[in-house]
């Protein structure tokens, strides 16, 4: 697969984030929660499933850490022509005081999940995160982790900000379904999509008054706080993501393990809040790589403009700071920008792609570490 096809595949994504963290129990609530849905006594607590083959039930899972083994389970299919998701209807002003969303999920295959907050007569906001196969993943999200859906058919939000008092719908879906709609086996292989029957389990769902320590703020220059136990990024198939702390980054971040080879481009992407890089001149990050890596750093505009640069990361897992100046960015081969100008106010996505295997004709396993990611 060539680089251009890889980047075009990434453009189809329409949802706007140490490995031991994956099995941690959800942090305990220290004050009365805004909303909580325990799944005891076979009680669905208002959760429903939507989709042609989606079914929801309460079951037990003995692998669930902690005392309560009752969990919510959605059985569904990943297939072209069908979208399935879990959802919970909430009342006006019911989650106005929400500071965080805390729960645990378990998927039967490695995928990306998307949590959605839908405003009444307003915008749709989503947060995407990686889930490992067959393991419980604790998820802790701040309201600032949610990005406004900006695709052409997305509902219009007049003020462009998440209004928690107007949210009337909380949803959870397997993002793999979005790629399955293309009906392209190559695309499915690229993103690790496994068509067929699947199951998704949810436990300890709590909307909390407790903020996420170190989480993003509305005026934050950071693109990712790395504050949660999950990785809020989408990756191609075959890439294993894990939240990390400490060496080699000297702080929080995430690692991506994959194979550098001539026939694949391993990459990861995350949506960026609208206007987040206004007034900035550069993108700053710290990278460390087990093997030498050539990484494309790309910023994408909503309208199709794509601008990038390549950074070379030394081998040896040495934490190396990089500054990518906006003035040095070049249009990508598949950039579709009406005005051919890098528009800071329209940037909505960052993409990182290791192209070492293609450029250097290598074939080896590698782990790349990403941290301290911000505009400056």
Coordinates of C-alpha atoms in Angstrom, one line a residue, residues 277 280-285 297-299 307-311 321-331 342 344 374-376:
X277 CA -3.5 26.3 17.4
X280 CA 0.7 29.5 17.7
X281 CA 3.7 29.1 15.4
X282 CA 4.8 25.5 16.0
X283 CA 4.0 22.0 17.2
X284 CA 6.2 20.6 20.0
X285 CA 6.6 17.0 20.9
X297 CA 4.0 14.8 11.3
X298 CA 0.8 16.0 9.6
X299 CA -1.8 18.6 10.5
X307 CA 0.4 19.9 5.7
X308 CA 3.3 17.9 6.9
X309 CA 7.0 17.5 7.7
X310 CA 9.3 14.6 8.4
X311 CA 11.3 14.2 11.7
X321 CA 12.3 17.0 21.7
X322 CA 11.1 18.1 18.3
X323 CA 9.7 21.5 17.2
X324 CA 7.8 21.5 13.9
X325 CA 7.3 25.0 12.8
X326 CA 4.2 25.8 10.8
X327 CA 6.3 27.8 8.4
X328 CA 8.2 24.6 7.5
X329 CA 5.1 22.5 6.7
X330 CA 4.5 21.4 3.1
X331 CA 1.3 20.4 1.4
X342 CA -2.2 26.5 6.0
X344 CA -4.6 27.5 11.8
X374 CA 1.5 20.7 22.4
X375 CA 1.2 23.8 20.2
X376 CA 3.5 26.7 21.1

